[in-house]
Structure formats: C-alpha cells, structure tokens
mmCIF file of C-alpha atoms and ligand atoms in Angstrom:
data_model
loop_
_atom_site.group_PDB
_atom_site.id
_atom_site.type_symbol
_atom_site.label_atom_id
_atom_site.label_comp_id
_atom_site.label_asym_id
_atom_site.label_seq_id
_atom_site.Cartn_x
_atom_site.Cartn_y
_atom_site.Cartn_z
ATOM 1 C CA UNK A 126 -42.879 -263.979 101.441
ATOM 2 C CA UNK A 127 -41.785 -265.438 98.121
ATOM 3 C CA UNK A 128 -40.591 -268.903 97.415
ATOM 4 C CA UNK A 129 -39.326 -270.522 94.334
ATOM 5 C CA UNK A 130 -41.053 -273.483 92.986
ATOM 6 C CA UNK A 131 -38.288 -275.185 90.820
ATOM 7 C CA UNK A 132 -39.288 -277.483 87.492
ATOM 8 C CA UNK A 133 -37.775 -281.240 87.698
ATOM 9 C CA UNK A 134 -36.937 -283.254 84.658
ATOM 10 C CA UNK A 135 -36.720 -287.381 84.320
ATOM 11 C CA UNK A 136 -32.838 -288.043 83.956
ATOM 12 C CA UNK A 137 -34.106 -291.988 83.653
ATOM 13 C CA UNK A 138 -38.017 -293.020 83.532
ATOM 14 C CA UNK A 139 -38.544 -297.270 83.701
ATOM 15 C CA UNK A 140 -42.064 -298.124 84.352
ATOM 16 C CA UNK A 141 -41.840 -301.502 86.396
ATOM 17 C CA UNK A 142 -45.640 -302.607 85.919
ATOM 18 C CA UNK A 143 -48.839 -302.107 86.901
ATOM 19 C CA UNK A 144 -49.858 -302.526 90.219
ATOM 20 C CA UNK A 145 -53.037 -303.244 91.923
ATOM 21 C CA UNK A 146 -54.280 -299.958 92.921
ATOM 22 C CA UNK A 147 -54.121 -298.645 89.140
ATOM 23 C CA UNK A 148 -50.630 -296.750 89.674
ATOM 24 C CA UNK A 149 -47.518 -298.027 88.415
ATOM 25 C CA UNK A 150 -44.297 -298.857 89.853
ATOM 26 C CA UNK A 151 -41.082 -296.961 88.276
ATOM 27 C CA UNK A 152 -37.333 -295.968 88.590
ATOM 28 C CA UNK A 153 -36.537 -292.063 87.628
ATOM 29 C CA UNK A 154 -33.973 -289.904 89.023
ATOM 30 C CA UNK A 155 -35.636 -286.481 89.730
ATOM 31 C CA UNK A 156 -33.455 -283.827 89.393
ATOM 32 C CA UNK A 157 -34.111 -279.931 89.629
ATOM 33 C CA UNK A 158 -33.706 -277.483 86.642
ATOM 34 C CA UNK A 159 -33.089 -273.556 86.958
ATOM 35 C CA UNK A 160 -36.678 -272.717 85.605
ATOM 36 C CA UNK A 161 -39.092 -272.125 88.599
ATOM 37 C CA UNK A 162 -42.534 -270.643 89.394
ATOM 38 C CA UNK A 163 -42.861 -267.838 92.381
ATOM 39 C CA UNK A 164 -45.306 -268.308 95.159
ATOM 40 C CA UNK A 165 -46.272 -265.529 97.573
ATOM 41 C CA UNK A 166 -47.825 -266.716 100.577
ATOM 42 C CA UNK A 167 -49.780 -264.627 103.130
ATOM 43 C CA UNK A 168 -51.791 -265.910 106.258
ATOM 44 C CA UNK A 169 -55.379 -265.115 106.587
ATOM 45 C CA UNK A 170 -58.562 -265.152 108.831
ATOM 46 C CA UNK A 171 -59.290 -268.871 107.377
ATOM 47 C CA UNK A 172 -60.483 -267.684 103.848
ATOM 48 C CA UNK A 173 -58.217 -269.722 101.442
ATOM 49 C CA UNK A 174 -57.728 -267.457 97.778
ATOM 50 C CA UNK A 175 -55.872 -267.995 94.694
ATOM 51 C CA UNK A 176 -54.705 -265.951 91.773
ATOM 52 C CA UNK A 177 -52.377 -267.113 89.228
ATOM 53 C CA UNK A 178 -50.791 -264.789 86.245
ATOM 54 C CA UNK A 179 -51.569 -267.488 83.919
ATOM 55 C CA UNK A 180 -55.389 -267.316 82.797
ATOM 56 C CA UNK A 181 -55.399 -270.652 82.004
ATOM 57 C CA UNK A 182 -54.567 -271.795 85.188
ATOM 58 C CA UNK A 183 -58.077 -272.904 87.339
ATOM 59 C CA UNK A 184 -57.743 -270.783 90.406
ATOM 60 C CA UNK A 185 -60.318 -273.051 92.580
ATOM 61 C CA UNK A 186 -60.464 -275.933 94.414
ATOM 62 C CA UNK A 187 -59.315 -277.846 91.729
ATOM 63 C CA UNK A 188 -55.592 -276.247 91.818
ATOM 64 C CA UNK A 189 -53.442 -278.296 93.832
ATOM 65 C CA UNK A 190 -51.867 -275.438 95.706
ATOM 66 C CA UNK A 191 -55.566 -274.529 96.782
ATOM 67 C CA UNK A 192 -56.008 -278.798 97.683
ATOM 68 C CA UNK A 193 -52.905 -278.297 99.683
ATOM 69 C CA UNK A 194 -54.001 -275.254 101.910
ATOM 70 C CA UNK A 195 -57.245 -277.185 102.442
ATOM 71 C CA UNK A 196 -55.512 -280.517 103.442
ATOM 72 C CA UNK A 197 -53.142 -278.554 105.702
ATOM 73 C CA UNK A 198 -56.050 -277.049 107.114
ATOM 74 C CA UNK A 199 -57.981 -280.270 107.807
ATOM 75 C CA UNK A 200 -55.303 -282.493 108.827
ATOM 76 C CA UNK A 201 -53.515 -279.837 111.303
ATOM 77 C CA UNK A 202 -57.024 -279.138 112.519
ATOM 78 C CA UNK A 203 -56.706 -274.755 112.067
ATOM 79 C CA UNK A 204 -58.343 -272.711 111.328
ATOM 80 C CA UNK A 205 -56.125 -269.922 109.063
ATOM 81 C CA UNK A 206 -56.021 -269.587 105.562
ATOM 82 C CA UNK A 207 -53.786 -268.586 102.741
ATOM 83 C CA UNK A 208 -53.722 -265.849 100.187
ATOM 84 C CA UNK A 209 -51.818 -267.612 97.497
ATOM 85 C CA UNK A 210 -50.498 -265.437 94.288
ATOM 86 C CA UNK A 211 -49.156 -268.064 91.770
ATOM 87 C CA UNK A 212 -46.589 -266.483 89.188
ATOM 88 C CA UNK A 213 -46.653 -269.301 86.614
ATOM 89 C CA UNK A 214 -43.535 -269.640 84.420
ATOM 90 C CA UNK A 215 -43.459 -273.762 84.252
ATOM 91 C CA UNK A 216 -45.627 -274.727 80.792
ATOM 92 C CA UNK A 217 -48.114 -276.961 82.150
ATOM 93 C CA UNK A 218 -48.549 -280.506 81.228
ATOM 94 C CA UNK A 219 -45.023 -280.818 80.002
ATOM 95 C CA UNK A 220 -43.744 -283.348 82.363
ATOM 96 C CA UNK A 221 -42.079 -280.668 84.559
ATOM 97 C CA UNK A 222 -44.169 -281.121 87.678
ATOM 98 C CA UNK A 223 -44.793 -277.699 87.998
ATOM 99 C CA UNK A 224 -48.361 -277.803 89.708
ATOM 100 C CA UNK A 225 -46.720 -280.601 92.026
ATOM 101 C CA UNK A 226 -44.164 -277.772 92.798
ATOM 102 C CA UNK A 227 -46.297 -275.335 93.800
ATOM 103 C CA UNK A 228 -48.144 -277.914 96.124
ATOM 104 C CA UNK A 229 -44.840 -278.708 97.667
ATOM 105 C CA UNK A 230 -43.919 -275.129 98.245
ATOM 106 C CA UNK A 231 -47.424 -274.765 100.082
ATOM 107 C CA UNK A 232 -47.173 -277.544 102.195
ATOM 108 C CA UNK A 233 -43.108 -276.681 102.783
ATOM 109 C CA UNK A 234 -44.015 -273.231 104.576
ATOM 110 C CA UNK A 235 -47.250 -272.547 105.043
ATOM 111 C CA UNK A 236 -47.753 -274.186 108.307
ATOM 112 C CA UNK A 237 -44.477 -272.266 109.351
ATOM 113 C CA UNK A 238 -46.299 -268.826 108.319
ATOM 114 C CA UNK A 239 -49.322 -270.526 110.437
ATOM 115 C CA UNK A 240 -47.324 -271.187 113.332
ATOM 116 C CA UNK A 241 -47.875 -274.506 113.644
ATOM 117 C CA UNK A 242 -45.156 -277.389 113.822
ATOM 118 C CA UNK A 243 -45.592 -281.043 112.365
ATOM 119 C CA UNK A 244 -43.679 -283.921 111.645
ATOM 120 C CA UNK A 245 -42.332 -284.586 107.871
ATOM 121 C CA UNK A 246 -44.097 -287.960 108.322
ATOM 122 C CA UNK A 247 -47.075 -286.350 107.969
ATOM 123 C CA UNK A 248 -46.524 -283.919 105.455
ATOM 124 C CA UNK A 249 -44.843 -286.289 103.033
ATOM 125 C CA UNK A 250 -48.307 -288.758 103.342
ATOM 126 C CA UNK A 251 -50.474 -285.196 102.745
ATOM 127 C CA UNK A 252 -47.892 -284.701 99.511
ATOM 128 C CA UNK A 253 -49.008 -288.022 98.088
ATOM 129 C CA UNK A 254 -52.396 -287.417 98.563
ATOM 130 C CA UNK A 255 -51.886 -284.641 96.375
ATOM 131 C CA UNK A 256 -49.824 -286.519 93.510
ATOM 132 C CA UNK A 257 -47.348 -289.215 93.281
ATOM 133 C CA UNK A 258 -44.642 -286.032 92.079
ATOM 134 C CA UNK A 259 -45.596 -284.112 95.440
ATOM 135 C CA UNK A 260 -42.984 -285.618 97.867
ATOM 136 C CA UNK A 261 -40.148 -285.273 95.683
ATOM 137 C CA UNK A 262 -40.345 -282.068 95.864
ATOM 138 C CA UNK A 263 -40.600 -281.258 99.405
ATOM 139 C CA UNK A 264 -36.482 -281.626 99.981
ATOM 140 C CA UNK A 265 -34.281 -279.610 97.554
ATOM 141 C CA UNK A 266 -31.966 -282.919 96.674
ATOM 142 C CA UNK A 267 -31.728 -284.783 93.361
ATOM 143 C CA UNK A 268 -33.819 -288.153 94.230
ATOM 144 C CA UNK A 269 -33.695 -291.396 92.982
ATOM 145 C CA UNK A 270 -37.334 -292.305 92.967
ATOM 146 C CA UNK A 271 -39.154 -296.126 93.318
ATOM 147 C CA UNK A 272 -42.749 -296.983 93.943
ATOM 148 C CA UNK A 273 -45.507 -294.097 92.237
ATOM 149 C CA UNK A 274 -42.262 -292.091 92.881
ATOM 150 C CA UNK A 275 -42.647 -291.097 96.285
ATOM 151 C CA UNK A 276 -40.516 -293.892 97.814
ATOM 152 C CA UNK A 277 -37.144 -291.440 98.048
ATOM 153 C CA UNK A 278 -33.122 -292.127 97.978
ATOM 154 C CA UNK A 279 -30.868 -288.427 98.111
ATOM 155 C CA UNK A 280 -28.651 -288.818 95.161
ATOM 156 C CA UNK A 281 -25.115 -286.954 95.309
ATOM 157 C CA UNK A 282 -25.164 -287.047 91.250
ATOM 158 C CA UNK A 283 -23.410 -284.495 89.114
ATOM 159 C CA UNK A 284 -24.843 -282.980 85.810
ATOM 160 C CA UNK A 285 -21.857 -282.079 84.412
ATOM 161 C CA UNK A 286 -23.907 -280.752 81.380
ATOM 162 C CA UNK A 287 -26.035 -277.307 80.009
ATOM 163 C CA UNK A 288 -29.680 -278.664 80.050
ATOM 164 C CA UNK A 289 -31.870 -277.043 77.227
ATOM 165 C CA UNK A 290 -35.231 -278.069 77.801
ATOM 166 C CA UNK A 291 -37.603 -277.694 75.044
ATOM 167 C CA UNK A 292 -41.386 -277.280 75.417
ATOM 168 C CA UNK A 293 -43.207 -277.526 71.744
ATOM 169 C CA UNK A 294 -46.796 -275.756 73.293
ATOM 170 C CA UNK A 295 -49.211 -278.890 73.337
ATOM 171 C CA UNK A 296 -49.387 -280.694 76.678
ATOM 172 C CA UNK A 297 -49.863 -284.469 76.993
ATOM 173 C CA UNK A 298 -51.989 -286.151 79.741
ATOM 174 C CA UNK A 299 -50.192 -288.212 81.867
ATOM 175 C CA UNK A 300 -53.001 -291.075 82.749
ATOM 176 C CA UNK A 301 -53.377 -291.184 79.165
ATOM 177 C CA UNK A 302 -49.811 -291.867 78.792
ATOM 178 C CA UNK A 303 -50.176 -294.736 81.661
ATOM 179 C CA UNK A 304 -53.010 -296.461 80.410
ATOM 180 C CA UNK A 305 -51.735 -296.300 76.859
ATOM 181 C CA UNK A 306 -48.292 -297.808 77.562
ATOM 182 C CA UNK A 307 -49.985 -299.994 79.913
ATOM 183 C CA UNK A 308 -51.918 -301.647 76.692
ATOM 184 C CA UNK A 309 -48.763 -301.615 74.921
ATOM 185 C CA UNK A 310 -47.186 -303.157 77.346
ATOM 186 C CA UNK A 311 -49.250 -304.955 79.674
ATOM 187 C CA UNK A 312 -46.740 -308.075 81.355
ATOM 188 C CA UNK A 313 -44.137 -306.984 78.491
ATOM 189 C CA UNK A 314 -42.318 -304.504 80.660
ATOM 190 C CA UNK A 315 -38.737 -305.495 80.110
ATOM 191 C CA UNK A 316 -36.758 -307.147 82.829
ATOM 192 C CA UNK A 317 -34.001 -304.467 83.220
ATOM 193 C CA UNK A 318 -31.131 -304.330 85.886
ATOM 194 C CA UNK A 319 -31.876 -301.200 88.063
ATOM 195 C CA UNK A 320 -31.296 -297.733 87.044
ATOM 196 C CA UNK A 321 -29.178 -297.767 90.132
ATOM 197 C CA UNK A 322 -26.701 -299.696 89.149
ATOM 198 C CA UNK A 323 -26.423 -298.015 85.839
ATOM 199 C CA UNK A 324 -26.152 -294.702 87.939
ATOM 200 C CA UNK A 325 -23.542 -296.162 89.997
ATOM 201 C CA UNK A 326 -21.471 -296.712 86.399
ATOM 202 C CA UNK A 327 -21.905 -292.764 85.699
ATOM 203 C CA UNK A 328 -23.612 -295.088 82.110
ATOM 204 C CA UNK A 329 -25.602 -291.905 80.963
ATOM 205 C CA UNK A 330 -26.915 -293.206 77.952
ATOM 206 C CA UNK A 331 -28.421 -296.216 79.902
ATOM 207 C CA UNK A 332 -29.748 -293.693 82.588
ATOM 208 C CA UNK A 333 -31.456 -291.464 79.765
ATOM 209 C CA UNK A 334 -33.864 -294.014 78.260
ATOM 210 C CA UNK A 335 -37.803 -292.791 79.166
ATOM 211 C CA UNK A 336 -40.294 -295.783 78.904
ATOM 212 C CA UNK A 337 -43.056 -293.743 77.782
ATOM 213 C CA UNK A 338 -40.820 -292.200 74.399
ATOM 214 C CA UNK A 339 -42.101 -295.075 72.411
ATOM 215 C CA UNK A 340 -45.710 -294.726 72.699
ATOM 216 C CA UNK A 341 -45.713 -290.976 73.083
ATOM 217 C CA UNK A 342 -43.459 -290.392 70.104
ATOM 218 C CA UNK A 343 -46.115 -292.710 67.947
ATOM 219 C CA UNK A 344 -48.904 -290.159 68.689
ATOM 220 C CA UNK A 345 -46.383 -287.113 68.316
ATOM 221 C CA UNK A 346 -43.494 -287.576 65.713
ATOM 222 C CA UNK A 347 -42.286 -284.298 66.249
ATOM 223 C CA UNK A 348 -41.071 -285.118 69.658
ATOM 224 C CA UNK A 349 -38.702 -287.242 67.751
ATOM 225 C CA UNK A 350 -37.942 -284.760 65.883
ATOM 226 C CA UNK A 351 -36.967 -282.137 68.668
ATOM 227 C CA UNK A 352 -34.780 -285.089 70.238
ATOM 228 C CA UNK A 353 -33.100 -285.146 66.916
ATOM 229 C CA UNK A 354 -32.639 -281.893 66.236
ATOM 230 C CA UNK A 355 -30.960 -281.784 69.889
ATOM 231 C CA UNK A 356 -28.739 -284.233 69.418
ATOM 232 C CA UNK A 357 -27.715 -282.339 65.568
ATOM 233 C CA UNK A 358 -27.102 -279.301 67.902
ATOM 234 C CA UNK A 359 -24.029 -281.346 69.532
ATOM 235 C CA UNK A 360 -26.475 -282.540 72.892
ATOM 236 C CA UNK A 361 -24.511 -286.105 73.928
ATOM 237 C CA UNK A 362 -27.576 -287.319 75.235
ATOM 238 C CA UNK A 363 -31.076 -286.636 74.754
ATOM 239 C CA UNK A 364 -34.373 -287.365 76.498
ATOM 240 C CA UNK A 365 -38.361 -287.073 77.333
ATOM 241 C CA UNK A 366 -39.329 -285.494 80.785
ATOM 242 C CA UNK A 367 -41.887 -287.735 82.515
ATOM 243 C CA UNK A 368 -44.875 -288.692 80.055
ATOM 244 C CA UNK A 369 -43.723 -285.322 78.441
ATOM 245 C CA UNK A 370 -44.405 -283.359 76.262
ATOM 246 C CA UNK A 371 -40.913 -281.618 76.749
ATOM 247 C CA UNK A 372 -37.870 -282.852 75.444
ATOM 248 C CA UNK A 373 -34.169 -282.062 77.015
ATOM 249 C CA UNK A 374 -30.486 -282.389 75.829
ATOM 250 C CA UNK A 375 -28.007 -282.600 78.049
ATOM 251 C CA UNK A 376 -24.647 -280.197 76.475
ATOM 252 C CA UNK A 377 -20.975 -280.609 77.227
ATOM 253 C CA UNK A 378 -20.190 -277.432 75.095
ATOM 254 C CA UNK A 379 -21.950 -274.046 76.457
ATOM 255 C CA UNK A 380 -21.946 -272.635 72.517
ATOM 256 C CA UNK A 381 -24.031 -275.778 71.628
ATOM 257 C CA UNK A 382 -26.543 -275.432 74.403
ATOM 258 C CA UNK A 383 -27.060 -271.804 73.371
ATOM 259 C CA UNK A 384 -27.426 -272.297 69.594
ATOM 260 C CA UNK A 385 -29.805 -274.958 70.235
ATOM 261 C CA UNK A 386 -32.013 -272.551 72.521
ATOM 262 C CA UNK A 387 -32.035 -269.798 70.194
ATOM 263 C CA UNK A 388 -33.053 -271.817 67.530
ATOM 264 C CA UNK A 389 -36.052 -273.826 69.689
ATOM 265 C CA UNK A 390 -36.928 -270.025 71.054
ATOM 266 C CA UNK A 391 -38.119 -269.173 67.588
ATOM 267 C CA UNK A 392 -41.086 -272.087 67.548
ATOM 268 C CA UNK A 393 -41.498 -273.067 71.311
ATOM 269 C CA UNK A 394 -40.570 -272.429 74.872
ATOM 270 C CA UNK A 395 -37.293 -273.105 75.352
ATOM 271 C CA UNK A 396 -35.128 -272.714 78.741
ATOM 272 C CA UNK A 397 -31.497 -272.977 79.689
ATOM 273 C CA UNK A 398 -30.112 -274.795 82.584
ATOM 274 C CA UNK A 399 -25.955 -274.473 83.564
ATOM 275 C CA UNK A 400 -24.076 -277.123 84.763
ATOM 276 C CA UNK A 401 -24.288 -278.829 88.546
ATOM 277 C CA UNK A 402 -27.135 -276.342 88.828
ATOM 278 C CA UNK A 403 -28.459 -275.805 92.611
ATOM 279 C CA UNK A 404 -31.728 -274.453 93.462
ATOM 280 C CA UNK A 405 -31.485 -271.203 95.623
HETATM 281 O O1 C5P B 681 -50.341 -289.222 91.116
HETATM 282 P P1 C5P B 681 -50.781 -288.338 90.014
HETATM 283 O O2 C5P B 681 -52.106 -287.680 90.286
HETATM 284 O O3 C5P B 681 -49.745 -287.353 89.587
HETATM 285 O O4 C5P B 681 -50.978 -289.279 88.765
HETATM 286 C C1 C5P B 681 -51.756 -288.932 87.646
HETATM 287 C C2 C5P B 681 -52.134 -290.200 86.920
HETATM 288 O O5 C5P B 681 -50.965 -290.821 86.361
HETATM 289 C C3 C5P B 681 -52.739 -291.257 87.818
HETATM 290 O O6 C5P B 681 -54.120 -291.104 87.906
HETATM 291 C C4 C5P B 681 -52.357 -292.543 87.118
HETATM 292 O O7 C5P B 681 -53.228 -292.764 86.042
HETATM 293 C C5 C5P B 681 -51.003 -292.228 86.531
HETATM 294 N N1 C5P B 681 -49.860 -292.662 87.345
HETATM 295 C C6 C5P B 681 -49.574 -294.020 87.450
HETATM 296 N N2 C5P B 681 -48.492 -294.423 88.181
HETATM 297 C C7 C5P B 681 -47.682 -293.543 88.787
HETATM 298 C C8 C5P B 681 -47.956 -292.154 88.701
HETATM 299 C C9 C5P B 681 -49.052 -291.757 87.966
HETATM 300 O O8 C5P B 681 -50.283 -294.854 86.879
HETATM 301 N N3 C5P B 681 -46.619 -293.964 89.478
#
C-alpha cells in the first residue's frame, strides 16, 4: 500500500519562551501543502528495513520512520516488522516536517497492516517521542498548535491563496535555530496577544510573522531576499516555514504564483500549492 506523506508550512510561528525541559513553548498554525513524500508499507516476519530514493537520506535506526516501526513494535508488544520504501520528494531540513511526516504515516497505518488496534492516546504520546512536529501530523486538519506544538486545536481556516514555496538548497538546523534565538532573546520574548485572536480577525499579516526570521535572516540574507523577491512577484504576504530554510508567498492572482515559480525553478526547488488545498 501507498500513502502520501504531505509537507506542512508555519502560517504564524511565536516562540513563547523557554521552558524547563530545554523545549520551547510556541503558537503556529500548521497547515498542509500539496507537496508530499510516498510511503509503501509492507508487513514482515519482524525484520524492520528501509530504503529511501534519496541517497542522502540515513536508512537506519536513525530515520524516524525506522524509530517509529521500532516504538510501535515495543510499545504494542509484536512482534512484525515493516518493509518501508521511502520516495523522498520533501527537501530536508527546510522547515517542512517532512521526516515528521513520514513518522506519522508509519505510526497512522502500520499497526492497521499489523492487525493490531490501539487507542490515539497512545499513539499521539509515541508521536512526541518521536518529535514535537509528529502529532500534528497524525490527523489530516489544519491545527492551531501550543506547547512544543503537539498540544492540538482543528482549525476550519481558509487559504484563499496559491502558495509558492521556495526551497534555496541549504538546510538549517532547527536546535541551532532554538538555542540561537533563545540567546537573542532570552526573557525578551515579546508579550503578544495570541495568534488566535489575530486568526479569529482573518489579520493575515499579523498571523504571518515567524519569530525565528530575525535571527535566521542575520546568518542568511538571502532568505530576505527570496521573501522580497516574493512579495515583487505580487505575493500579499510572505513568510519563513518553521526555523526554515524555505520561504513561502501566499498569491491572490494564479499568473503571479506561476511567474514567481518559474523564476525560483531556475536557482532552487520551488513548488506550487492551489488555493483551499486538501490533502487526498
Ligand atoms: O522535537 P524535535 O526533535 O523536532 O526538536 C528538535 C530540537 O528543536 C529540539 O532538540 C529542541 O532543541 C528544539 N525545539 C524546541 N522547542 C520546541 C521544538 C523544538 O526547543 N517546541
């Protein structure tokens, strides 16, 4: 069986503070974009086995689908495997959540392929283990996400807008990003009122601010840059994903949205989501 493992962007990232277990509180609304990876998953004896089309991809017990199949083995107590193919068309590191995808997709249906029922309880607690991205993307909704980003609200929210997401081939580390704007802003985070009342206002250009822009632009200018150049495209509103690296604008006109991929095709990877988009 195959299953679609969609790419999320930020529409919205405050960081709150730190807290004491060295993860930070924050305020995002997830939402899914049209650009997914493709899992096939096939039961086994109890051997667990990975292979991924991208080479760079570690196809161990370091990926996190591979630490899924092992923590649903362990915590459902069975003793089947998975032969896991990983079709990777999410750049990694780009803020997209693609490797927290995959997870989700693995803990989503392979205890279905197994046989074997369980409670969502349990698999959203096995999803953070995995990453504080994981349980968002175990339900297909647009979230509004507190806490490390697992504590979940379903959001009814319309994107009215193409999405053309831009990724300019570097990755940036995400605890880097955290312990750098940390520094920067350690007891400075801004007292802000909650994304959810700007949400409830439909205020897009209050929704679209990313905490980490600042210190991730100062390291990379030509993040700026791409926002920019979005925005000179005709984007009304343009924004980091997560720590990044990838950049989005969010299009009213279609022509716009398609000029501006064409023309970020030629020096990175550049994708193209339509309006209200639903994942299939
Ligand atoms: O949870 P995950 O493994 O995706 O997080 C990667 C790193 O990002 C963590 O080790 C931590 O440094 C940072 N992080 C954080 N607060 C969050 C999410 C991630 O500090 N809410």
């Amino acid at each position: 069986m195959i299953y679609r493992a969609y790419a999320k962007i930020n529409l919205g990232l405050r960081i709150i503070g730190r807290r004491t277990d060295g993860y930070h509180n924050l305020e995002s609304i997830f939402y899914r974009i049209g650009l997914f990876d493709e899992l096939s998953l096939v039961k086994t004896d109890g051997k667990i086995s990975l292979s991924c089309s991208n080479p760079a991809i570690p196809c161990n017990e370091e990926n996190l689908c591979w630490k899924a199949a092992l923590l649903l083995q362990k915590k459902l107590d069975v003793t089947l495997g998975a032969d896991i193919s990983l079709k990777k068309n999410i750049p990694v590191g780009g803020g997209l959540g693609g490797g927290s995808s995959d997870a989700a997709v693995v803990l989503r249906y392979l205890p279905t392929l197994w046989n074997v029922e369980t409670e969502v309880e349990e698999i959203k607690l096995l999803a953070l283990e995995l990453g504080s991205d994981v349980p968002y993307f175990l339900f297909d909704s647009t979230s509004y996400g507190e806490g490390r980003g697992e504590q979940l609200t379903k959001l009814q929210l319309h994107v009215p807008y193409w999405i053309v997401l831009v990724y300019p081939n570097f990755h940036i580390a995400t605890p880097w990003a955290y312990k750098t704007l940390s520094e920067k802003r350690m007891g400075k985070f801004p007292i802000r009122p909650s994304l959810i009342d700007d949400i409830a206002l439909g205020d897009w250009k209050k929704i679209l601010v990313n905490d980490f822009e600042e210190i991730v632009f100062a390291h990379h200018p030509e993040l700026e840059d791409i926002k920019l150049k979005l925005l000179d495209f005709g984007a009304s509103f343009s924004a980091m994903s997560g720590s990044g690296s990838s950049m989005f604008g969010l299009f009213s006109r279609e022509n716009d949205a398609r000029a501006a991929l064409e023309y970020f095709s030629q020096t990175s990877f550049a994708h193209l989501t339509e309006p209200n988009f639903i994942p299939t």
